[in-house]
Every structure is written in C-alpha cells, then in structure tokens.
mmCIF file of C-alpha atoms in Angstrom:
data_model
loop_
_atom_site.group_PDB
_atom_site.id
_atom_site.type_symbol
_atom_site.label_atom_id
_atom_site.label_comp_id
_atom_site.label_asym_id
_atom_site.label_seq_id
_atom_site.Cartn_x
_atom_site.Cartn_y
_atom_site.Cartn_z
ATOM 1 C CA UNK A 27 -7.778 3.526 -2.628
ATOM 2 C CA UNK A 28 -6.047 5.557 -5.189
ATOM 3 C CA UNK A 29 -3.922 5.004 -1.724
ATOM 4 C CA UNK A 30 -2.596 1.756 -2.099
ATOM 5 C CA UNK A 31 -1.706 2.567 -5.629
ATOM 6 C CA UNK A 32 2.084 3.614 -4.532
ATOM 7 C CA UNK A 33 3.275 0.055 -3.438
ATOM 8 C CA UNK A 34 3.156 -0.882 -7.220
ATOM 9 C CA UNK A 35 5.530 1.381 -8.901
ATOM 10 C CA UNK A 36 6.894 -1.373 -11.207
ATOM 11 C CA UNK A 37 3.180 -1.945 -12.619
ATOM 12 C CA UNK A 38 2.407 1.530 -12.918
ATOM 13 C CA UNK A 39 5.539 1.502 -15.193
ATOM 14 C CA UNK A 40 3.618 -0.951 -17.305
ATOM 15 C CA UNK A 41 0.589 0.985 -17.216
ATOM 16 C CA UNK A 42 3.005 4.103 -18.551
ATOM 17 C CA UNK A 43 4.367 1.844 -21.485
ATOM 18 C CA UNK A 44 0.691 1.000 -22.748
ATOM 19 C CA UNK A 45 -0.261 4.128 -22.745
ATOM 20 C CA UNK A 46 2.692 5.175 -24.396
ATOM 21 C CA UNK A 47 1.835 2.585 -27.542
ATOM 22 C CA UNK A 48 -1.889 3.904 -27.333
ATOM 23 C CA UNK A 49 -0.043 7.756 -27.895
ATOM 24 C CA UNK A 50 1.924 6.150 -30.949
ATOM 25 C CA UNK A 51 -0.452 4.187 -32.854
ATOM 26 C CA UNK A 52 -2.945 7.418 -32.304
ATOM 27 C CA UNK A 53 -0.181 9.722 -33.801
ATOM 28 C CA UNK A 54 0.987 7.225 -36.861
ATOM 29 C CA UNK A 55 -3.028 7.529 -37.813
ATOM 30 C CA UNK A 56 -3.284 11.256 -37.898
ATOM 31 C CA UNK A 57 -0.386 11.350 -40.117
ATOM 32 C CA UNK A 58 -2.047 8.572 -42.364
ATOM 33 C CA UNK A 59 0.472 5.579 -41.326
ATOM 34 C CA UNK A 60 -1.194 2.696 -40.814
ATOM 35 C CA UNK A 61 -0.629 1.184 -36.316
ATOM 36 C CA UNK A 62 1.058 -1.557 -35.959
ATOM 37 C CA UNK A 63 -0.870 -4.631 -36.563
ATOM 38 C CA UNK A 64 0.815 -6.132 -33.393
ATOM 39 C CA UNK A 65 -0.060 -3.103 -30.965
ATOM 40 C CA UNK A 66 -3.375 -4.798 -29.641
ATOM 41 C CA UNK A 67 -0.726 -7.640 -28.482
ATOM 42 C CA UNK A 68 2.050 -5.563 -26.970
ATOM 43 C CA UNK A 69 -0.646 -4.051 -24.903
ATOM 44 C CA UNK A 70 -1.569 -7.614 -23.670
ATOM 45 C CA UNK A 71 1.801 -8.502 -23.025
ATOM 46 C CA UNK A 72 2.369 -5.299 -21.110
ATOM 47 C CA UNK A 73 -0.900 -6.028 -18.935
ATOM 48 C CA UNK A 74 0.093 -9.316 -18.019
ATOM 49 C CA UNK A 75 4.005 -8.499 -17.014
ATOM 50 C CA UNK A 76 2.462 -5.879 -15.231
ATOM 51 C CA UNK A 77 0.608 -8.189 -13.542
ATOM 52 C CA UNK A 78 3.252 -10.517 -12.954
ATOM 53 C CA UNK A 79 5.479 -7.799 -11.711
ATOM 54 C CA UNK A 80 2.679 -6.389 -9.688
ATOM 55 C CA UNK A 81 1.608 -10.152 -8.152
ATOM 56 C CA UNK A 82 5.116 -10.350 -6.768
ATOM 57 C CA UNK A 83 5.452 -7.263 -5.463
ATOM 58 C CA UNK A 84 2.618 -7.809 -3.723
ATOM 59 C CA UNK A 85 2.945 -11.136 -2.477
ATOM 60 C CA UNK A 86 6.477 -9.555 -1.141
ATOM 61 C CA UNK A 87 4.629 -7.795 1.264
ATOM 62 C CA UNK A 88 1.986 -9.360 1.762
ATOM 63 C CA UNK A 89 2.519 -10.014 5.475
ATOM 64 C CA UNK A 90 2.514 -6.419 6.040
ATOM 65 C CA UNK A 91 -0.551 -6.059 3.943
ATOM 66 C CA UNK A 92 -2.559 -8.027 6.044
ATOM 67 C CA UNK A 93 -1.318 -6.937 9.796
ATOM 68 C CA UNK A 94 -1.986 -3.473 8.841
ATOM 69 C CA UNK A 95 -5.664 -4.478 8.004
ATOM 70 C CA UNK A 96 -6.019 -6.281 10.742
ATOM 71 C CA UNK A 97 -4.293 -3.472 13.059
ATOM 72 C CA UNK A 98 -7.098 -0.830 11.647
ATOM 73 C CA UNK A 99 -10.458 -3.151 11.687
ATOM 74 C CA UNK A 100 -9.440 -5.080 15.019
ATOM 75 C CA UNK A 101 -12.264 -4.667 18.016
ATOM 76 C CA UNK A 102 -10.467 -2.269 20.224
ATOM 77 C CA UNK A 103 -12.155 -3.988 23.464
ATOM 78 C CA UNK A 104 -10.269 -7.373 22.401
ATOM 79 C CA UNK A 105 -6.442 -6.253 21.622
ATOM 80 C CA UNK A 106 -4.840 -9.164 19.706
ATOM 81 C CA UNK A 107 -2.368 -7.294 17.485
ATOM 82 C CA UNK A 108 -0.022 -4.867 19.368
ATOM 83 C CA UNK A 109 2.306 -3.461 16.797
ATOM 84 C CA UNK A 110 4.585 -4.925 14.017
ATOM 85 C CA UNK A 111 6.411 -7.523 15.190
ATOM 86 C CA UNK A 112 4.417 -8.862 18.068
ATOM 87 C CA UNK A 113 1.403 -8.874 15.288
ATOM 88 C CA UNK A 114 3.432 -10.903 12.282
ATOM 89 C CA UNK A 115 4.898 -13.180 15.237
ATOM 90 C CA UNK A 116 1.284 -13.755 16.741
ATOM 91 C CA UNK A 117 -0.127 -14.472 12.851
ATOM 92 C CA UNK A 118 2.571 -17.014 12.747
ATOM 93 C CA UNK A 119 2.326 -18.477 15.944
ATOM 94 C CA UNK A 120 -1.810 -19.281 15.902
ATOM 95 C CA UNK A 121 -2.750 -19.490 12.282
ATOM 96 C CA UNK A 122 0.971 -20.628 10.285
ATOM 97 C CA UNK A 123 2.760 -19.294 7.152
ATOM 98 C CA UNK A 124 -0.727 -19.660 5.269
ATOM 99 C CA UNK A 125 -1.745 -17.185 7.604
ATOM 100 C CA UNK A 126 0.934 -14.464 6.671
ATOM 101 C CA UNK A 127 -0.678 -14.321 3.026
ATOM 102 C CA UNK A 128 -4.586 -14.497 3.744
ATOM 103 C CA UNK A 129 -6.337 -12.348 0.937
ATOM 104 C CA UNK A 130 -3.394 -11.650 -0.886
ATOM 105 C CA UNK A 131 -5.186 -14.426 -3.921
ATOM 106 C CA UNK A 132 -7.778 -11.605 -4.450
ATOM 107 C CA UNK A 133 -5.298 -8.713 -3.744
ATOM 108 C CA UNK A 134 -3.314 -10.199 -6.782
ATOM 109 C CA UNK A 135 -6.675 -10.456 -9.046
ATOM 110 C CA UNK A 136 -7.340 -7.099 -9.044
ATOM 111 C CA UNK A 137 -4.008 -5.985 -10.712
ATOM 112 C CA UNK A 138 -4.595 -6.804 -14.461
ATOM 113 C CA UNK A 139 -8.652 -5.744 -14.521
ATOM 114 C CA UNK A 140 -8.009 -2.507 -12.548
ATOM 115 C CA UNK A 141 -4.977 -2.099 -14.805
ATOM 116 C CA UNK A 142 -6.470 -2.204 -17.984
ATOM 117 C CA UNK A 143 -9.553 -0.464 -16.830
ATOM 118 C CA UNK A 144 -6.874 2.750 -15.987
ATOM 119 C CA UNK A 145 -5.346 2.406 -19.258
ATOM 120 C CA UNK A 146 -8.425 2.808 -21.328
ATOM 121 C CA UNK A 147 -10.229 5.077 -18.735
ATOM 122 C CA UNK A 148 -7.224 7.739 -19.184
ATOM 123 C CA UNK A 149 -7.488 7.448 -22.201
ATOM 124 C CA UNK A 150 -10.515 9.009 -22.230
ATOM 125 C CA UNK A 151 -9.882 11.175 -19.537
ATOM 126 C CA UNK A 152 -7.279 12.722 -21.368
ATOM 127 C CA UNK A 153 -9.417 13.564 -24.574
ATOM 128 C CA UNK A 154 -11.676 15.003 -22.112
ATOM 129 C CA UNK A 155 -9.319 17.642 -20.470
ATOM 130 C CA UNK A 156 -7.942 18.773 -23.519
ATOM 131 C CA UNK A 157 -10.763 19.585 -24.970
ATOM 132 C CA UNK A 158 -11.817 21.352 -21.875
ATOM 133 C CA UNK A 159 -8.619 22.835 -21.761
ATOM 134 C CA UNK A 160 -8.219 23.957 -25.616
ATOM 135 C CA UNK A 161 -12.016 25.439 -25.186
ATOM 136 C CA UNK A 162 -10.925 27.692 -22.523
ATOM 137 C CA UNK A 163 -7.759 28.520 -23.755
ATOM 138 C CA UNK A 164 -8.718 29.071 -27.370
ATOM 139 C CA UNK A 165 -5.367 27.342 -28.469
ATOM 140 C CA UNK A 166 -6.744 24.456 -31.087
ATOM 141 C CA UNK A 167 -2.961 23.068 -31.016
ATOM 142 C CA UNK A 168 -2.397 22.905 -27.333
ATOM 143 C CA UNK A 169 -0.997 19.904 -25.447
ATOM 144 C CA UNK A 170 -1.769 18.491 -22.205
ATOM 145 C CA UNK A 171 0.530 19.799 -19.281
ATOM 146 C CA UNK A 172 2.171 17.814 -16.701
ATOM 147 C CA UNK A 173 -0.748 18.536 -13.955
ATOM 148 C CA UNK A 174 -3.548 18.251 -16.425
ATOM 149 C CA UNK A 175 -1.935 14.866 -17.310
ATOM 150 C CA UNK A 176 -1.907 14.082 -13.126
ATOM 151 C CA UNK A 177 -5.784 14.924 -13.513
ATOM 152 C CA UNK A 178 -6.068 12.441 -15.940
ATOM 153 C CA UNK A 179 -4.218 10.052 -14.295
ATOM 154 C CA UNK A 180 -6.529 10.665 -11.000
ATOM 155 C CA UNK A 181 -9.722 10.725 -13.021
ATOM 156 C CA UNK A 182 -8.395 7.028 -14.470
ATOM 157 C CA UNK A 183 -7.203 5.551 -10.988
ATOM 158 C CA UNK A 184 -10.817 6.762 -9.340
ATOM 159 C CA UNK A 185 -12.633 5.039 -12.697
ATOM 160 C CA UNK A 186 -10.188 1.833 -12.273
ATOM 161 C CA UNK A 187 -10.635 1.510 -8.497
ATOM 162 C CA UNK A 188 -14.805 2.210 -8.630
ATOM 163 C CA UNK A 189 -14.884 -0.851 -10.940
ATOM 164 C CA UNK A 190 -12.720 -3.146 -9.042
ATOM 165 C CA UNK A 191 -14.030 -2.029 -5.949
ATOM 166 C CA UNK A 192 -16.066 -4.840 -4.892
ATOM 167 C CA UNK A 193 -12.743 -7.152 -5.013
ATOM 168 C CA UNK A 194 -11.169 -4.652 -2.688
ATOM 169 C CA UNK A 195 -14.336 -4.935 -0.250
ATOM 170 C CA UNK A 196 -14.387 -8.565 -0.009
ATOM 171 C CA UNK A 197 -10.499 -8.910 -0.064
ATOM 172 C CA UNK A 198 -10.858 -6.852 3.202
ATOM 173 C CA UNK A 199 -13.276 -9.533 4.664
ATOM 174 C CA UNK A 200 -10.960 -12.579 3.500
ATOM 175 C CA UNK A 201 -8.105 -10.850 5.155
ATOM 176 C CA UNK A 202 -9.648 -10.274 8.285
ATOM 177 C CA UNK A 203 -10.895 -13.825 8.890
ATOM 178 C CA UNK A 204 -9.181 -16.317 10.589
ATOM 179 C CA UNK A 205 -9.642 -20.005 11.743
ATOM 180 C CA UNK A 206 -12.077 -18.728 14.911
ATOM 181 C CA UNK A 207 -14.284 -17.083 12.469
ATOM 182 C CA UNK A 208 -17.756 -18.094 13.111
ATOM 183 C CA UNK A 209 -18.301 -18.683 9.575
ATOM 184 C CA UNK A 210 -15.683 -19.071 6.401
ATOM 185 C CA UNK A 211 -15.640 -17.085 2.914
ATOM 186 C CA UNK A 212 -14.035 -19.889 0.746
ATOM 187 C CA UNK A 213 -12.755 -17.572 -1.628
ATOM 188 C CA UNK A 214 -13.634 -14.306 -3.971
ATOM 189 C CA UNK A 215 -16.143 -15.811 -5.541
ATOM 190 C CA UNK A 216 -18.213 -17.483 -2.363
ATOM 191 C CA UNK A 217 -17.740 -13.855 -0.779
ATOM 192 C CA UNK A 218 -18.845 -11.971 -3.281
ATOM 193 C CA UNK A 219 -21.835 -14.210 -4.173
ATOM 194 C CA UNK A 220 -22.491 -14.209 -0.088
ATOM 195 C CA UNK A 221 -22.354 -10.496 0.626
ATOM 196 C CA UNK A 222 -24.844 -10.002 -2.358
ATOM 197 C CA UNK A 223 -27.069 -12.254 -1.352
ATOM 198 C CA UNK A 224 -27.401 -11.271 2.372
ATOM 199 C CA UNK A 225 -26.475 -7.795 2.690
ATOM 200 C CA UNK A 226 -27.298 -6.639 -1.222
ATOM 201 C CA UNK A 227 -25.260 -4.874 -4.065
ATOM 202 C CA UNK A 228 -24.816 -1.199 -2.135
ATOM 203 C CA UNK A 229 -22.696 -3.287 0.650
ATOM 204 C CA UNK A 230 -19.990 -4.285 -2.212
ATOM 205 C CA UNK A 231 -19.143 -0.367 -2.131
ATOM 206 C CA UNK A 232 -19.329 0.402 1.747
ATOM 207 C CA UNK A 233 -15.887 2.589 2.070
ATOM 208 C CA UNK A 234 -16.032 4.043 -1.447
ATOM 209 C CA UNK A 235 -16.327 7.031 -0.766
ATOM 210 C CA UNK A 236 -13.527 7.844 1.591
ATOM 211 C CA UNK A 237 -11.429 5.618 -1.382
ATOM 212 C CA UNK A 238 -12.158 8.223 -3.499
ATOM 213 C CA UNK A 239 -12.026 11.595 -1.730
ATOM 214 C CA UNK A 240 -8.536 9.664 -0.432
ATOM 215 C CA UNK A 241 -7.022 10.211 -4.245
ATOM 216 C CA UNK A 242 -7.330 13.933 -3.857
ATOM 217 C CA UNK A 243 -4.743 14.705 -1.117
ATOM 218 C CA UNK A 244 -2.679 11.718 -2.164
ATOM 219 C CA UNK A 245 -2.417 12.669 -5.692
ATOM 220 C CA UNK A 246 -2.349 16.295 -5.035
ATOM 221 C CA UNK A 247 0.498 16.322 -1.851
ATOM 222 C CA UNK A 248 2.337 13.746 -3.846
ATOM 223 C CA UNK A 249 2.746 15.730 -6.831
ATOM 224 C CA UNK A 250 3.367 19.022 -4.944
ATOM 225 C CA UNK A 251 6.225 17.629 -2.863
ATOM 226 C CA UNK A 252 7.777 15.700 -5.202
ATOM 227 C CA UNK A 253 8.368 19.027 -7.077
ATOM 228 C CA UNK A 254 8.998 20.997 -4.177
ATOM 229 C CA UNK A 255 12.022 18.965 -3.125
ATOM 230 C CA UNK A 256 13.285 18.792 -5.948
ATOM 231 C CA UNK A 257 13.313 22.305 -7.067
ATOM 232 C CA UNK A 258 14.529 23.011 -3.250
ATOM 233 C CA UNK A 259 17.463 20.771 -4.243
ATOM 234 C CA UNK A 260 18.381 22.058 -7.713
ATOM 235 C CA UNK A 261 18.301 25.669 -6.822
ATOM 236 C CA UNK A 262 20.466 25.071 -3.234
ATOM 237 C CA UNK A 263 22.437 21.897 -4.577
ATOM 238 C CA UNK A 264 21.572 20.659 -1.023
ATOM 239 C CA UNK A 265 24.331 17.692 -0.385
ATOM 240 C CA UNK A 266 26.048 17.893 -3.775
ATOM 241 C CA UNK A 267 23.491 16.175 -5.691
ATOM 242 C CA UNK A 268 22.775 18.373 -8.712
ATOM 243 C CA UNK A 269 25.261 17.484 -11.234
ATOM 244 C CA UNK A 270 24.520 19.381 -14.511
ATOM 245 C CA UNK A 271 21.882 21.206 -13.503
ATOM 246 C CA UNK A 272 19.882 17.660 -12.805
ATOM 247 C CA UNK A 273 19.287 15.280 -10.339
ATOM 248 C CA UNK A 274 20.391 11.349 -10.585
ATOM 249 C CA UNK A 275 17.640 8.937 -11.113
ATOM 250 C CA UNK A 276 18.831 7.437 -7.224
ATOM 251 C CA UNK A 277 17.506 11.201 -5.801
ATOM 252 C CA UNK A 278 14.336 11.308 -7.851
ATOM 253 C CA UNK A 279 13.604 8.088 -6.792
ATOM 254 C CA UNK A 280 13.948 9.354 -2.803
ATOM 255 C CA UNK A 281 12.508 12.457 -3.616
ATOM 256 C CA UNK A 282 9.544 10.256 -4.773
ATOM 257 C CA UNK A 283 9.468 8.230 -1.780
ATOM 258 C CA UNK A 284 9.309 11.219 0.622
ATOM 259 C CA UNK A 285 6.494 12.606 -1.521
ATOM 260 C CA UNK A 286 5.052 9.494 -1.778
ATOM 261 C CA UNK A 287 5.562 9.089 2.600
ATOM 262 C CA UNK A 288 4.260 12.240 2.905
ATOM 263 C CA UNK A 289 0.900 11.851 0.836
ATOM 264 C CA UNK A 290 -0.027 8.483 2.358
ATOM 265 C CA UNK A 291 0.472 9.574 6.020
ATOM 266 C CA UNK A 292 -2.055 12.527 5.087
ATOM 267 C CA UNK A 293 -4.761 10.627 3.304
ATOM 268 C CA UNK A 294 -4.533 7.523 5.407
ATOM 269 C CA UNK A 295 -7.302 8.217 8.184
ATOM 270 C CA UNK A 296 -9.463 7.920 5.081
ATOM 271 C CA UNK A 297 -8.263 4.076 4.744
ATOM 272 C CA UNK A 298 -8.767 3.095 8.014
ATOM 273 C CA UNK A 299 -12.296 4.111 7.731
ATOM 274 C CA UNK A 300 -12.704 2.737 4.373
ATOM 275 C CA UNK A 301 -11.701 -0.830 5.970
ATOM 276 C CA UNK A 302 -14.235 -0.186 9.108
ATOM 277 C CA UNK A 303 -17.116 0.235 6.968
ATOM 278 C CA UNK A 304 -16.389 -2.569 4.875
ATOM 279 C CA UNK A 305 -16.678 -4.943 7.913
ATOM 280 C CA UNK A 306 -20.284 -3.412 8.502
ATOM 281 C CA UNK A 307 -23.305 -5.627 8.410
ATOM 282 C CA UNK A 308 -21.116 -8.548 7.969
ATOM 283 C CA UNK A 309 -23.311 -11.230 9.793
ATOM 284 C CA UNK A 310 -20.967 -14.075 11.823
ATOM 285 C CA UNK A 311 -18.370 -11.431 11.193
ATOM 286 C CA UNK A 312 -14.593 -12.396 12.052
ATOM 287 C CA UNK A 313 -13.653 -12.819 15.935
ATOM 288 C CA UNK A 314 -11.362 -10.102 14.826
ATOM 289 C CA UNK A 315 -14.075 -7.811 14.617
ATOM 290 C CA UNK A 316 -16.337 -9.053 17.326
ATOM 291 C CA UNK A 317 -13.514 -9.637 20.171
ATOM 292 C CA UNK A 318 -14.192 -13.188 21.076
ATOM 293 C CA UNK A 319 -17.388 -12.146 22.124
ATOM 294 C CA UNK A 320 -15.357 -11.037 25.063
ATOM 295 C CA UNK A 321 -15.511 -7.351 25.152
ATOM 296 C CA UNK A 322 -18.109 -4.959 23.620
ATOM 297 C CA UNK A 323 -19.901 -5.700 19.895
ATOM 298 C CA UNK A 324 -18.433 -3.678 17.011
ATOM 299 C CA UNK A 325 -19.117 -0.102 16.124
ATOM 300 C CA UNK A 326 -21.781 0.256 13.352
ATOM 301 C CA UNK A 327 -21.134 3.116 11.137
ATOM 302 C CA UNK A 328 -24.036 4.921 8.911
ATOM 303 C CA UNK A 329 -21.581 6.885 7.195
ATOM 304 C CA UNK A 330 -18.428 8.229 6.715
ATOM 305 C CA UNK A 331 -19.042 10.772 9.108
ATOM 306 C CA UNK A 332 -20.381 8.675 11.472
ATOM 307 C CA UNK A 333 -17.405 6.361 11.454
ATOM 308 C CA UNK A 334 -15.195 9.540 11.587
ATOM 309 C CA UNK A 335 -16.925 10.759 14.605
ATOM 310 C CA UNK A 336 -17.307 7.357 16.215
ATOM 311 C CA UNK A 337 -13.558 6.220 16.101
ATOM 312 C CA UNK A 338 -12.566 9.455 17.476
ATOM 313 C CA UNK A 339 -14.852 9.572 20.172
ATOM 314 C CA UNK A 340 -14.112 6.073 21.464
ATOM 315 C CA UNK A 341 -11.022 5.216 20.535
ATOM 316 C CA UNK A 342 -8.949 8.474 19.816
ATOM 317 C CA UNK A 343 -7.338 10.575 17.354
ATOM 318 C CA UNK A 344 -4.331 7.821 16.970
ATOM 319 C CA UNK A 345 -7.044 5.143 15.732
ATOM 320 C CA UNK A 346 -6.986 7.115 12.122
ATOM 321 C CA UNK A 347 -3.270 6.192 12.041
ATOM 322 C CA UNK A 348 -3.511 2.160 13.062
ATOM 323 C CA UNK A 349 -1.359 -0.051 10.978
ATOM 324 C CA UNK A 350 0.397 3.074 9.780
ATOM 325 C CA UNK A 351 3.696 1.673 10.395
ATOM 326 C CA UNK A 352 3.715 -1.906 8.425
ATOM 327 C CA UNK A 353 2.167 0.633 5.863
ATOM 328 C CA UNK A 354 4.880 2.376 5.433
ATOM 329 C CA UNK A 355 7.488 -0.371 5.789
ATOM 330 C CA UNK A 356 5.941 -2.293 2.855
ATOM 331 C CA UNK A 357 6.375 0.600 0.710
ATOM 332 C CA UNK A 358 10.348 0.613 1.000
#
C-alpha cells in the first residue's frame, strides 16, 4: 500500500533526486541547452542505490515485516503468534534464522520496478495537474504548489503500486508459509506462475483496492500533521526549538515521524484486510491460515466489505489493528 511506502525514506530520497534531474534536463531544453548526455545514466545509478539503500533497509526489518503479516492473516481459532516478542522468539524457535526473513527476496524485488515506475508515472502526473490547474486558474505561467505536488506524488505511488501489485500479493503468500504448509511456493516466480494458473489473473490483485483507497488518508493525514506540528511549534516555540524562525532538520525529522505514526495507525485497518484477501482461494493454503486443521476453516471474503464486516463480527474491532505494533517499531 501507498502504506508501506514510509519505512523507505532513504529510497524515496532517491526517487526525489531523479526526479530532480528529470526537472533539470526538462528546463535546460526549454531554454535551448542541450541535457546532459549522461542524465539517462545518473537516473540508473540513482535507481539502483535506491535500491540498494532500500534492500537494506528492508532486510533490517525484515523480522518485523513478516510477524506483523503473520499477526494480521493468522486463523484466529489456532493462536500461534501472541505479540512481538513471543512471535519473533516462536519464528526462531520452530522454523530458524531463515525463518526471520521469509519473503523479504520478493519484498526487495519490488523496490527498483515500483521505483522507476513512480518516477516516470509523476512525471506525468505532474504535467497533468498543471494543466488542470493553469486551465482553471487562467494563469499560463503558474507552478505546481506543494499539495498539488503531494497529488502527484499520490497519483504516482497508486500507478507504481497497481503495477507491482502482483509481487506484493504473492510476497504475502511466501511470507505466510512455513515448513507445515501443505504445499510450497518455491519462489516469486513458481507463485506467480501457480496462482495464475489455478485461481486466474483477477486473484494477483485481491486487496487492491483497500491498497489504494489506503493512500488517501495516509497521504492526506500525513501531510496535514506534519504541517500542523510544525506551524504549532514555530508560532509557540514549544520546547525552545525554533531558532531563527526555523526548525532543525532533527525536529522535522520527528515531526515527520509523528505525522508519519499518525497516518499509518489511521489507514492501517485497510492493510490488514488487504493481506486477508490476498490469502483467499489459496488452495493447500498455509497452516497459518487454516489452524492445523485444528480449529475452524478460514473466513472467505467476497469483498472488501465483506471482509470488513466479517473480521468485525467474529473477531472484533482490535483485529483491524493486528501486527500494529512490530509495524510501528520497524518504522523507527
């Protein structure tokens, strides 16, 4: 979801410094200077630090990554994973380190396709909204704001995540599978080619749409309390941290983080029914999923409605928040 998008604020930097080239080379044409012959390759090299950068972050917290998947998809009848550190301790103890990083492989993939998908997507975007915006404004020389460049920036994170989204699905599957699994994915490729085959193309995007409507309050709360706070904080110099009128890079950063805290926790009921549906119609689905065969069979969801209503109705409101705390943990 544009939710898991926060963890990776060094390759969103990236992203920012290749679309920053695309901005120059577009502005030395329009005033007749020929681009840099080499700009095609710094954007290469910034996709694939970014995806270095991003890969390691990731694999950082990978651990967390997977408990808090497993905490939200986990048959509710057949209770393996009780919090955070009975869960990581219980991963070790029956399935090894190995089993601390399951699906992080395919979690890394996605980085430098759904990267460079962004980048040319907002592109686009961008041209897009200000025309939109000049037409209604009548102003031929106006420039993009700061929120019409956040819509641009959502519009490109929805486009990026729709076309990756099939790696996201199946990464979900890998991660929830362990050694009792009835039957084994033996990688991205095997599960993709599997779910295809047996359950057709439309189950590659089960959980899209809650991935998508997710972006809105993320990217919109985010936004809106990151500038809250730190108006709040200029105008009342709250703790003695304005100095000259600004704040240090340390408090923007926390400001961020309590924005970004603050966003998640609101749009993340929509990612623990993205992960539900995904496990839908999986046939010899995980024992994580199915309880052993011990308790009752899985939910089936026809929508996200349904698996609103459902989850609710059987398991509680506190369901929508399962694996919320590793979430957050892994963020810091």
């Amino acid at each position: 979801m544009a939710s898991e998008d926060v963890a990776s604020k060094t390759r969103d930097s990236a992203v920012s410094t290749i679309v920053n080239l695309a901005e120059e080379a577009k502005l030395a044409s329009r005033e007749g200077v020929k681009a840099p012959s080499l700009a095609f390759l710094s954007i290469c090299k910034s996709l694939v630090a970014g995806g270095v950068a991003g890969g390691v972050s990731r694999t950082a917290v990978a651990p967390l990554e997977r408990l808090k998947i497993l905490l939200q998809v986990q048959n509710p009848h057949s209770i393996k994973y009780n919090g955070t550190m009975q869960g990581l301790k219980y991963i070790w103890r029956t399935e090894g380190f190995k089993g601390l990083f399951k699906g992080n492989g395919t979690n890394c993939a996605r980085i430098v396709p759904n990267s460079a998908v962004k980048f040319f997507s907002y592109e686009q975007a961008s041209r897009g909204i200000l025309w939109l915006y000049r037409q209604q404004s009548g102003k031929e020389d106006a420039q993009l704001t700061p929120l019409l460049r956040l819509g641009a920036g959502a519009c490109a994170g929805i486009i990026a995540m729709s076309a990756t989204y099939p790696m996201d699905m199946v990464r979900g599957r890998l991660t929830v599978q362990t050694e009792k699994s009835p039957r084994q994915y033996r990688g991205i490729f095997h599960a993709l080619s599997t779910v295809l085959k047996e359950e057709g193309p439309r189950a590659l995007y089960r959980g899209w749409l809650p991935s998508v409507i997710g972006v809105v309050p993320y990217v919109g709360l985010n936004f809106a309390v990151y500038e809250s706070l730190k108006d709040w904080l200029i105008k009342s110099n709250a703790f003695g941290l304005v100095e000259d009128n600004e704040l240090s890079v340390t408090t923007r950063l926390a400001c961020g983080a309590v924005a970004g805290t603050f966003g998640q926790t609101v749009a993340y009921p929509l990612d623990v029914i993205r992960r539900r549906m995904q496990m839908v119609g999986w046939r010899d689905a995980s024992s994580v999923v199915t309880g052993d065969g011990k308790g009752k069979a899985p939910l089936e969801y026809t929508g996200m409605v349904d698996a609103f209503r459902k989850t609710v109705r059987h398991e509680g409101f506190q369901a929508l928040y399962k694996g919320l705390v590793p979430n957050s943990v892994k963020h810091y």
